Amino acid sequence: MSHFARDVIPLANMGVLILPDAQAVSLAAAEAIEAIIREATATRGRAVLGLATGSTPEGAYARLVERHSAGELSFRDVTTYNLDEYYPISPADPRSYRTYMHRHLLGRVDIAPNRAHLLDGSVPESAIAEHCAAFEGWIASDGGLDLQLLGIGRNGHIGFNEPCGLSVDEARRLRTRLVELHPVTRADAVRDFGSAEAVIPTALTLGVATILAARSIVILATGSHKAGAVAAALTGPITAEVPASLLQSVAPRVTWILDRSAASALPGLPAAWPPIN
Ligand code: GLP
């Protein structure tokens, strides 16, 4: 929370920053990421970031690229691990998260190619478990994640950890693995795949346990279509049916950055929050 200068309000012991619009969310997210890079590289000589895809973080990545192009920010000492990837998918497929990350950030900053890691949608089926375990091993050998950046699905998913009937304890122990996508997630993916039939229905995702272990977690949401999931995750019970609610169990390490629309179903906020300065 020290990465945010202002206006962070506590909710379920988590920090919540509510901003006027999506652009302000992107700027605040980029500021937080930059602060974490600076702090971690100053104290440990490197920063290890868990990154997310989707439309929500695009603006934050654009801002980080701008900072890099202006000579203000280097990724020389940064290592990244991405949250998820469709499976099976070719790394060169324009719809792969590998392509997304290359286009929005990794191909536009000075990160070393062997420090930018994504789950590989082209490993043979027989090697999935080994690949997922190796990915977690790389994160551990890098000293764990300084930051996990997250978006949230309309169904409350984080990464591709989808709503499910597991107990909270079981859900909190989920590791990196192959998953089936929830119908709401598949419906939302039509935007990227063009038709329902074309959506790849399975994916690899970092596990809940790995996400919750990050030293700092920043979760972004913009738009009224996220308001229900945001309210359930922040103010509802901790349940595997709303995977983002599991963040409540590591509350002091979590900051939500929301625009007014995504925050609109939160109970008890002043009608005109955030205050106009
Ligand atoms: C995808 C990703 C998630 C992301 C979510 C929200 O399913 N796997 O990591 O947070 O969608 O996407 P968007 O930001 O486009 O709403």
Coordinates of C-alpha atoms and ligand atoms in Angstrom, one line a residue:
M1 CA 0.0 0.0 0.0
S2 CA 3.0 2.2 0.4
H3 CA 3.1 2.4 -3.4
F4 CA 0.1 4.6 -3.5
A5 CA 0.3 8.2 -2.6
R6 CA -3.3 9.0 -1.9
D7 CA -6.9 8.1 -1.3
V8 CA -6.5 4.4 -0.5
I9 CA -9.5 3.4 1.7
P10 CA -9.6 0.2 3.7
L11 CA -12.2 -2.5 2.9
A12 CA -12.1 -6.0 4.4
N13 CA -8.5 -5.0 5.4
M14 CA -7.5 -4.6 1.8
G15 CA -6.5 -1.2 0.2
V16 CA -9.0 0.2 -2.3
L17 CA -8.2 3.1 -4.6
I18 CA -11.2 4.4 -6.5
L19 CA -10.4 6.7 -9.4
P20 CA -12.6 8.6 -11.9
D21 CA -11.9 6.6 -15.0
A22 CA -9.9 3.8 -16.7
Q23 CA -7.1 6.1 -17.7
A24 CA -6.5 7.1 -14.1
V25 CA -6.5 3.4 -13.1
S26 CA -3.8 2.7 -15.8
L27 CA -1.7 5.6 -14.5
A28 CA -2.0 4.5 -10.9
A29 CA -1.2 0.9 -11.8
A30 CA 1.9 1.9 -13.8
E31 CA 3.0 4.1 -10.9
A32 CA 2.7 1.2 -8.5
I33 CA 4.6 -1.2 -10.8
E34 CA 7.4 1.4 -11.3
A35 CA 7.6 1.9 -7.5
I36 CA 7.8 -1.8 -6.9
I37 CA 10.5 -2.2 -9.6
R38 CA 12.5 0.7 -8.0
E39 CA 12.1 -0.6 -4.4
A40 CA 12.9 -4.3 -5.2
T41 CA 15.9 -3.4 -7.4
A42 CA 17.3 -1.1 -4.8
T43 CA 17.0 -3.7 -2.0
R44 CA 17.5 -7.0 -3.8
G45 CA 19.2 -6.0 -7.1
R46 CA 16.2 -7.3 -9.1
A47 CA 12.4 -7.1 -9.3
V48 CA 10.2 -10.2 -10.0
L49 CA 6.8 -9.3 -11.5
G50 CA 3.8 -11.5 -12.1
L51 CA 1.9 -10.0 -15.0
A52 CA -1.6 -10.2 -16.4
T53 CA -3.2 -10.0 -19.8
G54 CA -6.7 -8.9 -20.9
S55 CA -7.9 -5.4 -21.9
T56 CA -7.6 -3.9 -18.4
P57 CA -3.8 -3.7 -18.0
E58 CA -3.2 -2.5 -21.5
G59 CA -3.1 1.2 -20.5
A60 CA -0.7 0.5 -17.7
Y61 CA 1.7 -1.3 -20.0
A62 CA 1.5 1.6 -22.5
R63 CA 2.4 4.0 -19.7
L64 CA 5.4 1.8 -18.6
V65 CA 6.6 1.7 -22.3
E66 CA 6.3 5.5 -22.4
R67 CA 8.4 5.8 -19.2
H68 CA 10.9 3.5 -20.7
S69 CA 11.0 5.4 -24.0
A70 CA 11.6 8.6 -22.1
G71 CA 14.6 7.1 -20.5
E72 CA 13.0 7.1 -17.0
L73 CA 12.5 3.4 -16.4
S74 CA 14.7 0.4 -17.2
F75 CA 13.6 -3.3 -17.2
R76 CA 17.3 -4.5 -17.2
D77 CA 16.9 -5.9 -13.7
V78 CA 13.3 -7.1 -14.0
T79 CA 12.1 -10.7 -14.4
T80 CA 8.5 -11.4 -15.4
Y81 CA 6.2 -14.3 -15.1
N82 CA 2.8 -14.3 -16.7
L83 CA -0.4 -15.6 -15.1
D84 CA -1.9 -17.7 -17.8
E85 CA -2.0 -18.9 -21.4
Y86 CA -4.5 -20.7 -23.6
Y87 CA -3.8 -24.4 -24.2
P88 CA -3.1 -25.7 -26.7
I89 CA -1.9 -22.6 -28.6
S90 CA 1.1 -21.8 -30.7
P91 CA 3.4 -19.1 -29.2
A92 CA 3.2 -17.3 -32.6
D93 CA -0.6 -17.3 -32.6
P94 CA -1.8 -13.7 -32.6
R95 CA -4.4 -14.6 -29.9
S96 CA -1.8 -16.1 -27.6
Y97 CA -0.9 -14.3 -24.4
R98 CA 2.7 -14.6 -25.4
T99 CA 2.0 -12.4 -28.5
Y100 CA -0.1 -10.0 -26.4
M101 CA 2.8 -9.5 -23.9
H102 CA 5.3 -9.1 -26.6
R103 CA 3.1 -6.5 -28.4
H104 CA 2.2 -4.5 -25.3
L105 CA 5.3 -4.6 -23.1
L106 CA 8.0 -7.2 -23.5
G107 CA 9.0 -6.3 -27.1
R108 CA 9.1 -2.6 -26.3
V109 CA 11.3 -2.4 -23.2
D110 CA 14.8 -3.5 -22.4
I111 CA 13.9 -6.7 -20.5
A112 CA 16.3 -9.7 -21.2
P113 CA 14.6 -12.3 -23.3
N114 CA 15.5 -15.1 -20.8
R115 CA 13.8 -13.2 -17.9
A116 CA 10.4 -12.8 -19.5
H117 CA 8.5 -16.1 -18.8
L118 CA 5.1 -17.3 -20.0
L119 CA 3.5 -20.6 -19.6
D120 CA 4.0 -22.5 -22.9
G121 CA 0.8 -23.4 -24.7
S122 CA 2.7 -25.7 -27.0
V123 CA 4.1 -28.2 -24.6
P124 CA 3.0 -31.8 -25.2
E125 CA 0.0 -32.9 -23.1
S126 CA 2.2 -35.5 -21.4
A127 CA 4.5 -32.7 -20.2
I128 CA 1.9 -30.2 -18.8
A129 CA 2.3 -31.2 -15.2
E130 CA 6.1 -31.1 -15.4
H131 CA 6.0 -27.7 -17.2
C132 CA 3.7 -26.2 -14.6
A133 CA 5.8 -27.5 -11.7
A134 CA 9.0 -26.2 -13.5
F135 CA 7.3 -22.7 -13.9
E136 CA 6.6 -22.6 -10.2
G137 CA 10.2 -23.7 -9.5
W138 CA 11.6 -20.8 -11.6
I139 CA 9.5 -18.3 -9.6
A140 CA 10.7 -19.8 -6.3
S141 CA 14.4 -19.8 -7.5
D142 CA 14.0 -16.1 -8.4
G143 CA 13.0 -15.5 -4.8
G144 CA 9.2 -15.3 -5.3
L145 CA 7.0 -12.5 -6.8
D146 CA 7.5 -9.0 -5.6
L147 CA 4.2 -8.1 -7.3
Q148 CA 1.3 -10.0 -8.8
L149 CA -0.8 -7.8 -11.1
L150 CA -4.3 -9.1 -11.6
G151 CA -7.4 -8.4 -13.5
I152 CA -10.8 -9.9 -12.6
G153 CA -13.2 -11.9 -14.7
R154 CA -16.9 -11.0 -14.7
N155 CA -17.4 -14.3 -12.8
G156 CA -14.7 -13.3 -10.3
H157 CA -11.9 -15.4 -11.7
I158 CA -8.2 -14.5 -11.2
G159 CA -5.8 -15.7 -13.9
F160 CA -7.8 -18.6 -15.1
N161 CA -8.7 -19.9 -11.6
E162 CA -12.4 -20.2 -12.3
P163 CA -15.4 -20.4 -9.9
C164 CA -15.6 -23.9 -8.4
G165 CA -17.1 -25.9 -5.6
L166 CA -13.8 -26.6 -3.7
S167 CA -13.5 -25.7 0.0
V168 CA -11.6 -22.5 0.7
D169 CA -8.6 -24.5 2.0
E170 CA -8.6 -26.6 -1.1
A171 CA -8.8 -23.6 -3.4
R172 CA -6.0 -21.8 -1.5
R173 CA -3.8 -24.7 -2.2
L174 CA -4.4 -24.8 -6.0
R175 CA -1.1 -24.9 -7.9
T176 CA -0.3 -24.1 -11.5
R177 CA -2.2 -26.4 -13.8
L178 CA -4.4 -27.1 -16.9
V179 CA -8.0 -25.8 -16.4
E180 CA -11.3 -25.8 -18.3
L181 CA -12.7 -22.3 -18.9
H182 CA -16.0 -21.3 -17.3
P183 CA -18.9 -20.5 -19.7
V184 CA -18.7 -16.8 -18.8
T185 CA -15.0 -16.7 -19.5
R186 CA -15.5 -18.4 -22.9
A187 CA -18.3 -16.0 -23.7
D188 CA -16.0 -13.0 -22.9
A189 CA -13.2 -14.6 -25.0
V190 CA -15.3 -14.4 -28.2
R191 CA -14.1 -10.8 -28.4
D192 CA -10.6 -12.1 -29.0
F193 CA -11.4 -15.3 -31.0
G194 CA -14.1 -14.0 -33.2
S195 CA -16.8 -16.7 -32.5
A196 CA -17.9 -19.0 -29.7
E197 CA -16.7 -22.1 -31.7
A198 CA -13.2 -20.6 -32.1
V199 CA -12.6 -20.0 -28.4
I200 CA -9.9 -22.4 -27.0
P201 CA -11.8 -23.9 -24.0
T202 CA -8.7 -24.9 -21.9
A203 CA -5.8 -23.0 -20.5
L204 CA -2.8 -23.1 -18.2
T205 CA -2.9 -20.9 -15.1
L206 CA -0.8 -19.9 -12.2
G207 CA -2.5 -21.5 -9.1
V208 CA -4.3 -19.6 -6.4
A209 CA -1.5 -20.6 -4.0
T210 CA 1.2 -19.1 -6.1
I211 CA -0.8 -15.8 -6.6
L212 CA -1.5 -15.5 -2.9
A213 CA 2.2 -15.9 -2.1
A214 CA 3.2 -12.7 -3.9
R215 CA 4.6 -10.1 -1.6
S216 CA 2.3 -7.5 -3.0
I217 CA -0.9 -8.0 -5.1
V218 CA -2.5 -5.2 -7.2
I219 CA -5.8 -6.0 -8.8
L220 CA -7.4 -3.7 -11.4
A221 CA -11.0 -3.4 -12.6
T222 CA -12.7 -1.0 -14.8
G223 CA -16.2 -0.7 -16.2
S224 CA -19.7 -1.4 -14.8
H225 CA -19.6 -5.0 -16.2
K226 CA -17.1 -5.8 -13.4
A227 CA -19.1 -4.1 -10.6
G228 CA -20.8 -7.3 -9.4
A229 CA -17.6 -9.4 -9.3
V230 CA -15.7 -6.6 -7.5
A231 CA -18.4 -6.2 -4.9
A232 CA -18.7 -10.0 -4.3
A233 CA -14.9 -10.3 -4.0
L234 CA -14.4 -7.3 -1.7
T235 CA -17.5 -7.5 0.5
G236 CA -18.9 -11.1 0.1
P237 CA -17.8 -14.2 1.9
I238 CA -14.4 -15.9 1.1
T239 CA -15.4 -18.6 -1.3
A240 CA -14.0 -20.6 -4.2
E241 CA -17.2 -19.7 -6.1
V242 CA -15.7 -16.1 -6.3
P243 CA -12.0 -16.8 -6.7
A244 CA -11.0 -13.1 -6.2
S245 CA -12.6 -13.3 -2.8
L246 CA -9.7 -15.6 -1.8
L247 CA -7.6 -12.4 -1.8
Q248 CA -9.3 -11.4 1.5
S249 CA -7.2 -14.2 3.1
V250 CA -4.0 -12.2 2.4
A251 CA -5.7 -8.8 2.8
P252 CA -2.8 -6.6 4.0
R253 CA -0.9 -7.4 0.8
V254 CA -3.7 -6.6 -1.6
T255 CA -4.6 -3.3 -3.2
W256 CA -7.6 -2.9 -5.6
I257 CA -7.5 -0.1 -8.2
L258 CA -10.9 0.6 -9.5
D259 CA -12.7 3.1 -11.6
R260 CA -15.9 4.6 -10.4
S261 CA -18.0 2.2 -12.6
A262 CA -16.3 -1.0 -11.3
A263 CA -16.7 0.3 -7.8
S264 CA -20.4 1.2 -8.3
A265 CA -21.8 -1.8 -6.5
L266 CA -19.7 -1.5 -3.4
P267 CA -21.9 -0.8 -0.4
G268 CA -21.4 2.2 1.9
L269 CA -19.3 4.5 -0.3
P270 CA -20.1 8.2 -0.2
A271 CA -22.3 8.9 -3.2
A272 CA -19.7 11.1 -4.9
W273 CA -16.7 9.0 -4.2
P274 CA -13.9 9.8 -5.0
P275 CA -14.1 13.3 -3.6
I276 CA -13.6 16.0 -6.2
N277 CA -10.5 18.0 -5.2
Ligands
GLP1 C1 -8.9 -13.2 -19.0 C2 -7.5 -13.4 -18.3 C3 -7.5 -12.8 -16.9 C4 -8.1 -11.4 -17.0 C5 -9.5 -11.4 -17.4 C6 -10.2 -10.1 -17.5 O1 -9.7 -14.3 -18.8 N1 -7.1 -14.8 -18.2 O2 -6.2 -12.8 -16.4 O3 -7.9 -10.7 -15.8 O4 -9.7 -12.1 -18.6 O5 -10.0 -9.6 -18.8 P1 -10.3 -8.1 -19.2 O6 -9.3 -7.2 -18.5 O7 -10.2 -8.0 -20.7 O8 -11.7 -7.8 -18.7

